[in-house]
Short mmCIF file of C-alpha atoms and ligand atoms in Angstrom, two decimals:
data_model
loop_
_atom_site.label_atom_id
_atom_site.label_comp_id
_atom_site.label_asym_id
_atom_site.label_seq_id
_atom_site.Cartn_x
_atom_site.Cartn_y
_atom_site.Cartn_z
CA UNK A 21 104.07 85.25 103.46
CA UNK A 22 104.13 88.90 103.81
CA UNK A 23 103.61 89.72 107.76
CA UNK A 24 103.64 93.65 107.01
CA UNK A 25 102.64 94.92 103.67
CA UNK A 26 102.51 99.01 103.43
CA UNK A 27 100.97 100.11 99.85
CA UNK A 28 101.85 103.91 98.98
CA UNK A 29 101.69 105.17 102.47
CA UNK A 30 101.41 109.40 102.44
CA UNK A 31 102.45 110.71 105.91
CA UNK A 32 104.14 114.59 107.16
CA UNK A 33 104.04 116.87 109.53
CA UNK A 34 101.64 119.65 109.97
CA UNK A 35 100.89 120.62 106.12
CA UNK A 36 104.59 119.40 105.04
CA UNK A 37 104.35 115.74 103.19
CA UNK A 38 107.39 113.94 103.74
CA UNK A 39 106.59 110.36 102.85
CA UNK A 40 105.32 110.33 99.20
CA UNK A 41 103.92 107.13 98.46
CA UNK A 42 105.94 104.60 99.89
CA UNK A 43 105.39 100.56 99.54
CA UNK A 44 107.39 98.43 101.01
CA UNK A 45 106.85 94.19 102.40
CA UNK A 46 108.58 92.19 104.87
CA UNK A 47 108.11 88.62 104.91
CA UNK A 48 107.25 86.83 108.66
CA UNK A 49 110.59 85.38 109.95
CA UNK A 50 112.40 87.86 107.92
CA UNK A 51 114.95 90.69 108.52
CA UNK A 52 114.71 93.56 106.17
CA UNK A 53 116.38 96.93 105.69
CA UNK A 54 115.09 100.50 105.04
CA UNK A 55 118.24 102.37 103.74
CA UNK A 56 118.44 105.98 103.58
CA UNK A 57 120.33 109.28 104.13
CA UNK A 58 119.67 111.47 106.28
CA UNK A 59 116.30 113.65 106.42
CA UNK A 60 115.37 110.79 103.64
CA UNK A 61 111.91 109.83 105.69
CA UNK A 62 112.93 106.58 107.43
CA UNK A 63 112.06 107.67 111.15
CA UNK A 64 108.51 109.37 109.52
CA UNK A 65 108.08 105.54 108.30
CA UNK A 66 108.72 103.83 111.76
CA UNK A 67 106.47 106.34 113.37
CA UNK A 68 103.82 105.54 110.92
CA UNK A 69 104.47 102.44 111.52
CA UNK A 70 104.04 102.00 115.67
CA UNK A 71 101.05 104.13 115.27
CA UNK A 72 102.99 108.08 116.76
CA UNK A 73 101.96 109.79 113.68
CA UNK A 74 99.02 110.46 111.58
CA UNK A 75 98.99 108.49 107.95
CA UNK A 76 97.85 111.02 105.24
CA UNK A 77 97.08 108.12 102.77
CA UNK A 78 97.83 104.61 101.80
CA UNK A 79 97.81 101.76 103.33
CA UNK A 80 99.50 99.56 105.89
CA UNK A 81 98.57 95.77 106.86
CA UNK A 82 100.09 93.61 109.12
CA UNK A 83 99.37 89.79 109.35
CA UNK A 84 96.91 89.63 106.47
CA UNK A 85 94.38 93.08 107.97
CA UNK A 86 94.22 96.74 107.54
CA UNK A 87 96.39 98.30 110.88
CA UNK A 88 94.72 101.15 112.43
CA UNK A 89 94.55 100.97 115.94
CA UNK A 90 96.47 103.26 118.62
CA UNK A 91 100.46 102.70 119.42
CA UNK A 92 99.06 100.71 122.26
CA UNK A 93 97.29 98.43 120.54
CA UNK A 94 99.67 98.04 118.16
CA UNK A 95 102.49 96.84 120.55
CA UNK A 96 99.38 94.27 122.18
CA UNK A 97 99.63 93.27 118.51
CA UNK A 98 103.49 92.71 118.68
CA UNK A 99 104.60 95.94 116.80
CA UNK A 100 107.65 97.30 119.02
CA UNK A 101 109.32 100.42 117.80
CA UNK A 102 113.41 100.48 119.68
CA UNK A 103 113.10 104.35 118.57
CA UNK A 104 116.51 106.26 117.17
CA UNK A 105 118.72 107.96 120.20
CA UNK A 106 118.13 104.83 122.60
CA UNK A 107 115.96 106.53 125.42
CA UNK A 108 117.19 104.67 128.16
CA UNK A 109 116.14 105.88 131.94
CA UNK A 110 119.88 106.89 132.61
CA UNK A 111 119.35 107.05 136.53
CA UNK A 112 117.53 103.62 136.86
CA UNK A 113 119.34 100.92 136.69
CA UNK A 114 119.94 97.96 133.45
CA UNK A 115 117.60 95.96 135.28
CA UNK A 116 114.91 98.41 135.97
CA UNK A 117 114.93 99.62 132.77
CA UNK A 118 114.29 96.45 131.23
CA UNK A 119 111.19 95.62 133.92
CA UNK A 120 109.98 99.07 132.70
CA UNK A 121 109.53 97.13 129.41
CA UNK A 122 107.32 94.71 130.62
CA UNK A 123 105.48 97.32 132.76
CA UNK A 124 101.63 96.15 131.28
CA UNK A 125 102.87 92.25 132.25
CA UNK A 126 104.93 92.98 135.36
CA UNK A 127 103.01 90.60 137.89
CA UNK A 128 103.32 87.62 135.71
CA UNK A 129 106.85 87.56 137.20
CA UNK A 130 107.43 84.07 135.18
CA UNK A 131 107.18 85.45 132.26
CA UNK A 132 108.91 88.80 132.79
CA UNK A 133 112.08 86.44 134.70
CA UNK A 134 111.70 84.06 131.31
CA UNK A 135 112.23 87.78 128.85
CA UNK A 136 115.30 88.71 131.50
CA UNK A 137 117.10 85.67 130.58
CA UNK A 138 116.66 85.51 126.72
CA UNK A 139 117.67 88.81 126.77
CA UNK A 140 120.74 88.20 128.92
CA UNK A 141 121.51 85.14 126.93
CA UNK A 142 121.34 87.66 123.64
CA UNK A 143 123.24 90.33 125.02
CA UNK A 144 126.03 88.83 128.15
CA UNK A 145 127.02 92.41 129.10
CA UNK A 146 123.32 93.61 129.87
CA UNK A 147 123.03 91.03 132.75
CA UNK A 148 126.90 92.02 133.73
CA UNK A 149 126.17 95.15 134.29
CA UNK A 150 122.47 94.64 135.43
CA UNK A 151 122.64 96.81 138.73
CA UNK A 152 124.70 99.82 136.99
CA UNK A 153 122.96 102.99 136.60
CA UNK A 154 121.73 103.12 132.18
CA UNK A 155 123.37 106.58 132.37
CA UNK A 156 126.97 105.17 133.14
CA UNK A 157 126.81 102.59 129.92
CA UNK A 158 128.21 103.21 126.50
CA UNK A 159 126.76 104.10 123.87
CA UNK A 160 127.09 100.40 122.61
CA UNK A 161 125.63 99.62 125.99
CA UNK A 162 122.81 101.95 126.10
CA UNK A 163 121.87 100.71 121.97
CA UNK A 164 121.90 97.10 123.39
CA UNK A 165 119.68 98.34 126.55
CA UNK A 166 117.33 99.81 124.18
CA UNK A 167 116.81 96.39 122.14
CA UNK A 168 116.27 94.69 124.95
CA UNK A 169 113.69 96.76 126.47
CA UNK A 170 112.00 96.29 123.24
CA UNK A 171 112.46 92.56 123.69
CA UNK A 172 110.65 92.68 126.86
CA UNK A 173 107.29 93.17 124.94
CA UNK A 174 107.62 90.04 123.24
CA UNK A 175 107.77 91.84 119.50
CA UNK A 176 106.58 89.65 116.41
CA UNK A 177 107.76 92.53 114.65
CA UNK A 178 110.95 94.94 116.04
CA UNK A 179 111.29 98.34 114.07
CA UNK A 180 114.61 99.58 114.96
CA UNK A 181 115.70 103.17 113.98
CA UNK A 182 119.19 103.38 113.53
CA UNK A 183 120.77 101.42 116.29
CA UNK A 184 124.60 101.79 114.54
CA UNK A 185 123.87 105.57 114.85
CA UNK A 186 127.44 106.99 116.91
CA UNK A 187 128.60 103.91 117.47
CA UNK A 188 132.16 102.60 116.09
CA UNK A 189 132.64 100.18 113.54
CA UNK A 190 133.44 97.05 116.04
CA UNK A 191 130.13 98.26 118.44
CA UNK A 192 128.40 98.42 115.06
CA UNK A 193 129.13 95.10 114.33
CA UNK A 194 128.20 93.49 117.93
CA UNK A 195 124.79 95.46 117.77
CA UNK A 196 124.11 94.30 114.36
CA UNK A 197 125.12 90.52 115.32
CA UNK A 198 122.46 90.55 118.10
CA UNK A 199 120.07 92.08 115.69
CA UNK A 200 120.81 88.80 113.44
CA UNK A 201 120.44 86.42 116.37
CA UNK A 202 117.27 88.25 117.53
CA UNK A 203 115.70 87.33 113.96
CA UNK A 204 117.19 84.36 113.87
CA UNK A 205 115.20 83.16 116.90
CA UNK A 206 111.83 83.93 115.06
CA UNK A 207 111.26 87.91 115.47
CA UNK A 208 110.55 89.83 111.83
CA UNK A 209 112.87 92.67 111.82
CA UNK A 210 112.83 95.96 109.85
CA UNK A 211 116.08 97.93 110.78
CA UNK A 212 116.29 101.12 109.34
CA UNK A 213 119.72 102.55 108.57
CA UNK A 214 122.77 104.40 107.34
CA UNK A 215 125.33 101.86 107.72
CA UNK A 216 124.87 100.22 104.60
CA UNK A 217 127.10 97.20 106.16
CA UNK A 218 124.42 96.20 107.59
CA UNK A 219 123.24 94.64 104.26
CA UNK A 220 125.31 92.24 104.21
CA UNK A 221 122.78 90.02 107.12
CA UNK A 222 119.25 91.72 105.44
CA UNK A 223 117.36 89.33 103.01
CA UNK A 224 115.12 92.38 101.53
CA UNK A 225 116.53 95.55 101.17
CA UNK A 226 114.38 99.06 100.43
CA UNK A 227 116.76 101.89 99.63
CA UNK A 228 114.73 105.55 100.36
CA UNK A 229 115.35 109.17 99.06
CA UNK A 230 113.25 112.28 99.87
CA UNK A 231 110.32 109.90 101.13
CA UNK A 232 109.91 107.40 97.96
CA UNK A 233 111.62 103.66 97.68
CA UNK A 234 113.64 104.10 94.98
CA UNK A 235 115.36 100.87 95.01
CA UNK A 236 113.87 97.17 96.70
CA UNK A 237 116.04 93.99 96.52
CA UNK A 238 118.29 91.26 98.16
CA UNK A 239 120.47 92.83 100.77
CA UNK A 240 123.69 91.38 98.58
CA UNK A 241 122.33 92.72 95.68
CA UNK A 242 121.49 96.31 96.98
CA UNK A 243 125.01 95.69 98.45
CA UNK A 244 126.69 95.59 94.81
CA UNK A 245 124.73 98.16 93.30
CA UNK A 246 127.48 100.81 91.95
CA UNK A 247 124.71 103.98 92.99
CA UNK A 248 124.29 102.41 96.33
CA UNK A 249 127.98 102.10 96.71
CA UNK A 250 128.46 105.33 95.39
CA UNK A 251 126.02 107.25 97.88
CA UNK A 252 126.92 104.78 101.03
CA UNK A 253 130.69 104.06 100.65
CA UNK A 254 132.02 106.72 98.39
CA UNK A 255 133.43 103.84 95.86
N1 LIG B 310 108.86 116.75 113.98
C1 LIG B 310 109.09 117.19 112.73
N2 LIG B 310 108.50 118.31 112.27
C2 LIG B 310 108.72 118.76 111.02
N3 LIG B 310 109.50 118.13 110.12
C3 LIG B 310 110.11 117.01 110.51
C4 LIG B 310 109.94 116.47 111.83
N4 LIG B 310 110.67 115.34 111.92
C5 LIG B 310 111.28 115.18 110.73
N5 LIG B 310 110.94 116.18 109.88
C6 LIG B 310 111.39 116.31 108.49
O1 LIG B 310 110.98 115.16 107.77
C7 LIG B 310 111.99 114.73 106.85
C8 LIG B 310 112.32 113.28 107.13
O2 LIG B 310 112.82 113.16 108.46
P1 LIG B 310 113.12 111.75 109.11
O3 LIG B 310 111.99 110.83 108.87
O4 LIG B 310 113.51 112.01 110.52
O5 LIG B 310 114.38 111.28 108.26
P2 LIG B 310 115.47 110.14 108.56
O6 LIG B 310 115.01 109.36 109.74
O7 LIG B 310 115.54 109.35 107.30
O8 LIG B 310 116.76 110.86 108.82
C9 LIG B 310 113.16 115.70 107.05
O9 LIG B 310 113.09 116.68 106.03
C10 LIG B 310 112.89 116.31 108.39
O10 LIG B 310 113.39 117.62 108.44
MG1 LIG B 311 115.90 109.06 111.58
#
């Protein structure tokens, strides 16, 4: 059962189209993959996505009905965009920055205390280093910080733009672990990407160039495939 279903979805900036028709569904309980280069229109997608930029055309529904309503709405509705370059408050601290994600629930302190400790229980450092300033993490840190602020609206589905992005290949693999857990504990998860590792854990893969899917499968299929490998790991 599809939870998010977009049908040739037309969005740009200004007068300049950069998404060209793209379709793309990702089953509830699932964890799929939008992989692309760079400048290839997977940021443009999330943002049409969470409801920050104007669609031009197509369609987009989520659990079964047409989405339209504001980014506000949307996140009421359980779409929670972690956005690419993290964003955390560097001169509040872990903690703070994580309340600031429950700021619309923040007197129901059960349920913001019952977020803190999921979110400590998927990521040990966060609650570590709860009363250190965001600015003083690293980048790993900061990535992880960002996830769980998302995690702090209760997502149903969590769009994540490029968490891997500057991160090394063993910080990579921790972020993209929690990612796994995270879905595994019953939230739908697109991640959108560069790191074609990252396949290796997706069920549905959508590979995108210049702002059209050009390939959709398994993520251990789109793994295999000689152009992916070509374009991703230079083999
Ligand atoms: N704010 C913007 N104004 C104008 N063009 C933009 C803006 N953001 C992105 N673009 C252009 O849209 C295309 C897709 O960008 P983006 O969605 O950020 O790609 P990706 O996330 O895959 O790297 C690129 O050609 C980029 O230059
Ligand atoms: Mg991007």
């Amino acid at each position: 059962m599809a939870l998010l279903e977009v049908e040739n979805l037309r969005a740009g900036y200004g007068s300049v189209p950069v998404l060209h028709g793209v379709s793309l569904s990702v089953d509830e309980g699932s964890n799929a993959v939008l992989l692309g280069l760079n400048g290839a229109g997977k940021s443009t997608t999330l943002m049409a996505l969470a409801g920050l930029l104007p669609t031009t055309g197509g369609e987009i529904r989520y659990d079964g009905k047409p989405l339209t309503g504001t980014t506000g709405a949307r996140v009421r509705a359980g779409i929670v965009l972690v956005p690419e370059g993290r964003h955390v408050f560097p001169a509040l601290t872990v903690r703070q920055n994580l309340r600031l994600g429950a700021w619309t629930i923040r007197r129901d302190t059960r349920t913001v205390r019952g977020h803190l400790n999921e979110i400590y229980s998927i990521f040990p450092r966060l609650e570590e280093r709860a009363d250190q300033l965001a600015g003083t993490l690293s980048g790993g840190e900061q990535q992880m910080l960002a996830i769980g602020r998302g995690l702090m609206s209760s997502p149903r589905l969590l769009l994540i733009d490029e968490a891997s992005l500057g991160l090394s290949p063993k910080l990579t693999e921790q972020v993209f672990a929690a990612v796994q857990l995270i879905n595994e504990r019953g939230v739908t998860v697109l991640m959108v990407e560069q790191n074609a590792g990252v396949l290796a854990q997706a069920d549905t893969a959508f590979v995108m160039q210049q702002g059209r899917i050009t390939m959709a499968g398994s993520g251990s299929e789109t793994l295999e495939d000689d152009a992916v490998r070509a374009a991703y790991f230079g083999t």
